[in-house]
Short mmCIF file of C-alpha atoms and ligand atoms in Angstrom, two decimals:
data_model
loop_
_atom_site.label_atom_id
_atom_site.label_comp_id
_atom_site.label_asym_id
_atom_site.label_seq_id
_atom_site.Cartn_x
_atom_site.Cartn_y
_atom_site.Cartn_z
CA UNK P 1 -0.36 32.52 -0.75
CA UNK P 2 -1.96 29.13 -1.95
CA UNK P 3 -2.24 26.18 0.65
CA UNK P 4 0.76 24.02 1.18
CA UNK P 5 0.27 20.61 -0.44
CA UNK P 6 2.80 17.56 -0.48
CA UNK P 7 5.88 17.47 -2.52
CA UNK P 8 5.73 15.92 -6.54
CA UNK P 9 7.51 12.86 -5.47
CA UNK P 10 5.13 12.00 -2.28
CA UNK P 11 1.84 12.63 -4.75
CA UNK P 12 3.53 10.51 -7.33
CA UNK P 13 4.77 7.29 -4.82
CA UNK P 14 1.39 7.82 -3.22
CA UNK P 15 -0.71 7.27 -6.63
CA UNK P 16 1.43 4.50 -8.20
CA UNK P 17 0.58 2.68 -4.86
CA UNK P 18 -2.86 3.50 -4.97
CA UNK P 19 -3.34 2.37 -8.31
CA UNK P 20 -0.94 -1.16 -7.32
CA UNK P 21 -2.49 -1.59 -4.62
CA UNK P 22 -6.22 -1.79 -5.70
CA UNK P 23 -5.07 -4.28 -8.81
CA UNK P 24 -3.72 -6.46 -6.34
CA UNK P 25 -5.92 -6.59 -3.72
CA UNK P 26 -8.53 -7.44 -6.94
CA UNK P 27 -5.89 -9.47 -8.14
CA UNK P 28 -5.40 -11.92 -5.32
CA UNK P 29 -9.28 -12.09 -4.39
CA UNK P 30 -9.65 -13.36 -7.90
CA UNK P 31 -6.67 -15.36 -8.64
CA UNK P 32 -6.64 -17.31 -4.87
CA UNK P 33 -9.44 -19.10 -6.51
CA UNK P 34 -8.66 -20.13 -10.23
CA UNK P 35 -7.95 -23.65 -10.83
CA UNK P 36 -4.37 -24.70 -10.94
CA UNK P 37 -2.86 -23.44 -14.52
CA UNK P 38 -0.73 -21.67 -16.65
CA UNK P 39 -3.07 -18.47 -15.63
CA UNK P 40 -3.19 -18.78 -12.13
CA UNK P 41 0.78 -18.85 -11.69
CA UNK P 42 0.78 -16.26 -14.10
CA UNK P 43 -1.69 -14.21 -11.75
CA UNK P 44 0.77 -15.38 -8.71
CA UNK P 45 3.68 -14.05 -10.56
CA UNK P 46 2.59 -10.80 -11.29
CA UNK P 47 0.74 -10.18 -8.06
CA UNK P 48 4.53 -10.99 -6.08
CA UNK P 49 6.51 -9.09 -9.04
CA UNK P 50 3.93 -5.63 -8.65
CA UNK P 51 3.63 -6.52 -4.41
CA UNK P 52 7.16 -6.26 -3.95
CA UNK P 53 7.26 -3.10 -6.14
CA UNK P 54 5.23 -2.05 -3.56
CA UNK P 55 7.17 -2.57 -0.88
CA UNK P 56 9.94 -0.89 -3.17
CA UNK P 57 8.32 2.23 -3.00
CA UNK P 58 6.91 2.20 0.78
CA UNK P 59 10.92 2.32 1.83
CA UNK P 60 11.79 4.44 -0.77
CA UNK P 61 8.13 7.27 0.48
CA UNK P 62 9.53 6.57 3.99
CA UNK P 63 12.58 7.37 3.56
CA UNK P 64 11.31 10.44 1.48
CA UNK P 65 8.63 11.33 4.45
CA UNK P 66 11.03 11.82 6.77
CA UNK P 67 13.32 14.59 5.16
CA UNK P 68 9.82 16.17 3.59
CA UNK P 69 7.34 15.51 6.28
CA UNK P 70 3.38 16.08 5.54
CA UNK P 71 2.09 19.89 5.19
CA UNK P 72 0.55 20.52 7.83
CA UNK P 73 -3.42 20.70 7.79
CA UNK P 74 -5.46 23.80 7.03
CA UNK P 75 -6.46 25.64 9.90
CA UNK P 76 -10.18 24.41 9.76
CA UNK P 77 -9.73 20.68 10.81
CA UNK P 78 -10.59 20.08 13.76
CA UNK P 79 -8.67 18.27 16.96
CA UNK P 80 -9.60 14.95 16.19
CA UNK P 81 -9.23 15.22 12.82
CA UNK P 82 -5.61 16.61 13.73
CA UNK P 83 -4.88 13.27 16.18
CA UNK P 84 -6.69 10.35 13.89
CA UNK P 85 -5.49 11.46 10.76
CA UNK P 86 -1.34 10.95 11.60
CA UNK P 87 -2.78 7.25 13.04
CA UNK P 88 -5.25 6.47 9.79
CA UNK P 89 -2.01 7.32 7.83
CA UNK P 90 0.82 5.45 9.53
CA UNK P 91 -1.90 2.05 9.37
CA UNK P 92 -1.75 2.42 6.21
CA UNK P 93 2.17 3.08 5.75
CA UNK P 94 2.64 -0.20 8.09
CA UNK P 95 0.20 -2.33 5.90
CA UNK P 96 1.75 -1.04 3.05
CA UNK P 97 5.10 -2.85 4.31
CA UNK P 98 3.03 -5.83 5.79
CA UNK P 99 1.02 -7.01 3.41
CA UNK P 100 4.74 -7.73 0.58
CA UNK P 101 6.70 -8.84 4.09
CA UNK P 102 4.31 -11.65 4.55
CA UNK P 103 4.06 -12.68 1.13
CA UNK P 104 7.51 -12.92 0.82
CA UNK P 105 8.17 -15.18 3.65
CA UNK P 106 4.99 -16.66 2.87
CA UNK P 107 6.52 -17.87 -0.95
CA UNK P 108 9.97 -19.04 1.01
CA UNK P 109 8.32 -20.97 3.72
CA UNK P 110 6.51 -22.13 1.37
CA UNK P 111 9.68 -23.70 -0.43
CA UNK P 112 8.92 -21.60 -3.66
CA UNK P 113 11.88 -18.81 -4.19
CA UNK P 114 10.96 -15.24 -5.99
CA UNK P 115 12.85 -14.16 -9.13
CA UNK P 116 10.96 -10.48 -8.85
CA UNK P 117 9.87 -9.99 -13.08
CA UNK P 118 11.72 -13.42 -14.37
CA UNK P 119 15.51 -11.83 -13.70
CA UNK P 120 15.97 -11.19 -9.91
CA UNK P 121 16.60 -13.28 -7.76
CA UNK P 122 15.49 -12.48 -4.46
CA UNK P 123 16.64 -14.28 -1.62
CA UNK P 124 14.70 -16.76 0.68
CA UNK P 125 13.65 -14.81 4.31
CA UNK P 126 12.95 -18.58 5.86
CA UNK P 127 13.86 -21.72 4.91
CA UNK P 128 10.81 -23.80 3.96
CA UNK P 129 8.38 -25.01 6.53
CA UNK P 130 4.84 -25.79 5.67
CA UNK P 131 3.55 -24.92 9.32
CA UNK P 132 5.09 -21.32 9.09
CA UNK P 133 3.91 -21.40 5.54
CA UNK P 134 -0.05 -22.18 6.68
CA UNK P 135 0.57 -19.25 9.13
CA UNK P 136 2.33 -16.36 7.01
CA UNK P 137 -1.13 -17.31 4.40
CA UNK P 138 -3.56 -16.51 7.62
CA UNK P 139 -1.75 -13.41 8.50
CA UNK P 140 -1.52 -12.34 4.88
CA UNK P 141 -4.88 -13.12 4.44
CA UNK P 142 -6.25 -11.23 7.48
CA UNK P 143 -3.86 -7.93 6.77
CA UNK P 144 -5.99 -7.77 3.66
CA UNK P 145 -8.97 -7.73 4.78
CA UNK P 146 -7.68 -5.26 7.29
CA UNK P 147 -6.14 -2.94 4.56
CA UNK P 148 -9.56 -3.40 2.80
CA UNK P 149 -11.53 -1.71 6.02
CA UNK P 150 -8.76 0.99 6.31
CA UNK P 151 -8.85 2.03 2.78
CA UNK P 152 -11.90 2.08 2.54
CA UNK P 153 -12.35 4.62 5.74
CA UNK P 154 -9.79 6.48 3.83
CA UNK P 155 -11.37 7.43 0.90
CA UNK P 156 -14.84 8.10 2.89
CA UNK P 157 -12.38 10.47 4.99
CA UNK P 158 -11.14 12.22 1.96
CA UNK P 159 -14.85 12.16 -0.10
CA UNK P 160 -16.50 13.80 2.77
CA UNK P 161 -13.54 16.39 2.99
CA UNK P 162 -13.95 16.94 -0.29
CA UNK P 163 -17.30 16.67 -1.27
CA UNK P 164 -18.69 17.90 2.28
CA UNK P 165 -16.79 19.87 4.04
CA UNK P 166 -14.94 21.63 0.97
CA UNK P 167 -11.93 21.51 2.68
CA UNK P 168 -9.21 21.69 -0.32
CA UNK P 169 -8.03 18.16 1.05
CA UNK P 170 -8.44 16.37 -1.78
CA UNK P 171 -6.09 19.16 -3.60
CA UNK P 172 -3.05 18.23 -1.22
CA UNK P 173 -2.28 15.08 -2.38
CA UNK P 174 -3.82 15.17 -6.05
CA UNK P 175 -2.81 19.23 -7.84
CA UNK P 176 0.14 19.22 -10.32
CA UNK P 177 3.33 21.21 -9.25
CA UNK P 178 6.81 20.21 -7.19
CA UNK P 179 5.84 21.25 -4.30
C1 LIG B 201 0.67 -4.61 -0.94
C2 LIG B 201 1.05 -5.89 -1.36
C3 LIG B 201 0.23 -6.99 -1.87
C4 LIG B 201 -1.36 -6.56 -1.20
C5 LIG B 201 -2.57 -5.77 -0.99
C6 LIG B 201 -1.75 -8.46 -1.35
C7 LIG B 201 -3.24 -8.92 -1.69
C8 LIG B 201 -3.41 -10.42 -1.17
C9 LIG B 201 -4.75 -10.94 -0.74
C10 LIG B 201 -6.23 -8.98 -1.22
C11 LIG B 201 -4.80 -12.00 -1.25
C12 LIG B 201 -5.67 -13.04 -1.36
C13 LIG B 201 -6.00 -13.58 -0.15
C14 LIG B 201 -6.85 -14.25 0.70
O1 LIG B 201 -8.40 -14.15 -0.02
O2 LIG B 201 -6.68 -15.46 1.38
C15 LIG B 201 -3.21 -12.42 -1.13
C16 LIG B 201 -3.04 -13.91 -1.91
C17 LIG B 201 -1.83 -13.82 -1.73
N1 LIG B 201 -0.38 -13.23 -2.16
FE1 LIG B 201 -0.76 -11.19 -1.67
N2 LIG B 201 -0.43 -9.01 -1.68
C18 LIG B 201 0.60 -8.20 -1.86
C19 LIG B 201 1.56 -8.24 -1.79
C20 LIG B 201 2.15 -10.01 -2.11
C21 LIG B 201 3.89 -9.98 -2.22
C22 LIG B 201 5.05 -9.35 -1.94
C23 LIG B 201 3.77 -11.59 -1.59
C24 LIG B 201 4.52 -12.38 -2.20
C25 LIG B 201 6.48 -12.15 -3.00
C26 LIG B 201 2.17 -12.60 -2.56
C27 LIG B 201 1.60 -13.12 -2.39
C28 LIG B 201 1.04 -13.81 -2.31
C29 LIG B 201 0.29 -15.53 -2.25
C30 LIG B 201 0.77 -16.07 -2.64
C31 LIG B 201 -1.19 -15.24 -2.26
C32 LIG B 201 -1.77 -16.72 -2.09
C33 LIG B 201 -2.12 -17.65 -1.02
C34 LIG B 201 -3.60 -18.79 -0.94
O3 LIG B 201 -3.76 -19.13 -1.88
O4 LIG B 201 -3.98 -18.68 -0.08
N3 LIG B 201 2.01 -11.03 -1.56
N4 LIG B 201 -2.62 -11.51 -1.19
C1 LIG B 202 -9.41 6.55 -4.23
C2 LIG B 202 -8.19 6.36 -3.56
C3 LIG B 202 -7.72 7.25 -2.64
C4 LIG B 202 -7.66 8.41 -2.71
C5 LIG B 202 -8.84 9.28 -3.19
C6 LIG B 202 -6.48 8.24 -1.46
C7 LIG B 202 -6.47 10.26 -1.46
C8 LIG B 202 -5.48 10.24 -0.13
C9 LIG B 202 -4.75 12.53 0.18
C10 LIG B 202 -6.13 13.74 -0.43
C11 LIG B 202 -4.44 12.35 1.01
C12 LIG B 202 -3.71 13.51 1.76
C13 LIG B 202 -4.16 13.44 3.56
C14 LIG B 202 -3.59 15.14 3.90
O1 LIG B 202 -3.82 16.07 3.69
O2 LIG B 202 -3.21 15.06 5.17
C15 LIG B 202 -3.74 10.79 1.30
C16 LIG B 202 -2.72 10.48 2.26
C17 LIG B 202 -2.58 8.67 2.11
N1 LIG B 202 -2.75 8.20 1.56
FE1 LIG B 202 -4.31 7.95 0.69
N2 LIG B 202 -6.49 8.09 -1.80
C18 LIG B 202 -6.39 6.82 -2.12
C19 LIG B 202 -6.05 5.75 -2.01
C20 LIG B 202 -5.12 5.09 -0.87
C21 LIG B 202 -4.60 3.74 -0.71
C22 LIG B 202 -5.34 2.72 -2.30
C23 LIG B 202 -3.44 4.02 0.29
C24 LIG B 202 -3.11 2.75 0.85
C25 LIG B 202 -2.78 1.54 0.96
C26 LIG B 202 -3.27 5.11 0.66
C27 LIG B 202 -2.28 5.75 1.25
C28 LIG B 202 -2.04 7.07 2.07
C29 LIG B 202 -1.68 7.59 3.14
C30 LIG B 202 -0.07 6.35 4.01
C31 LIG B 202 -1.32 8.89 3.29
C32 LIG B 202 -0.59 9.48 4.15
C33 LIG B 202 0.42 9.91 3.33
C34 LIG B 202 1.42 10.75 3.93
O3 LIG B 202 1.40 11.20 4.90
O4 LIG B 202 2.85 10.33 3.88
N3 LIG B 202 -4.08 6.13 -0.08
N4 LIG B 202 -4.25 10.33 0.68
#
């Protein structure tokens, strides 16, 4: 019997999110240094819109995961890795909620409402408050650095499994198929 893999829906959401997160980190780091210009405003808008797509995908993913839990790990995986994998994955999932939530809160506290893709007016989560804006901006900045570290460890762990140990971990998230 072939080794179990993640469901196709989980795989699709994982890879769409991964591409979006790499883009958001890149654009986020670049856009803050731009001088005030139309380009900067557009970069901020797209950053917010795609960031909220990640939030939507993560909510869907958590609901899906609840009904379709990850497949059991192969028997060869060490005890410490078995214990650490869910901790790392829950940290990533928590950051995928906390990053966009802190961004949305930050925009609301700055008094800038989000018009999702220029069409859907999203509610302001908090009233305008410059002190709260500064605190949330710092939080978004710090969370982004934590996300970079955890994603780097996550990718390093997958490379170690696939290249050094060759235990088929990458296939669980990559292979094409419905199950
Ligand atoms: C997974 C989702 C997200 C990621 C990975 C992400 C990542 C980042 C990063 C790396 C920065 C640069 C921070 C710095 O160097 O100080 C940034 C800045 C920013 N992000 Fe996000 N972000 C996400 C979602 C959002 C959302 C949903 C919003 C708003 C609705 C948002 C609003 C902002 C704003 C306004 C800034 C600029 C802050 C400043 O001018 O200092 N972000 N983001
Ligand atoms: C090149 C980049 C990436 C690779 C190669 C990769 C690979 C993988 C693999 C193979 C798994 C399955 C682990 C297992 O079998 O249990 C996985 C799970 C996971 N990955 Fe990634 N990943 C990447 C990027 C990302 C990014 C950027 C994020 C989010 C910020 C992310 C979040 C997650 C989460 C939350 C899980 C757990 C899924 C679940 O249990 O529902 N990954 N990844």
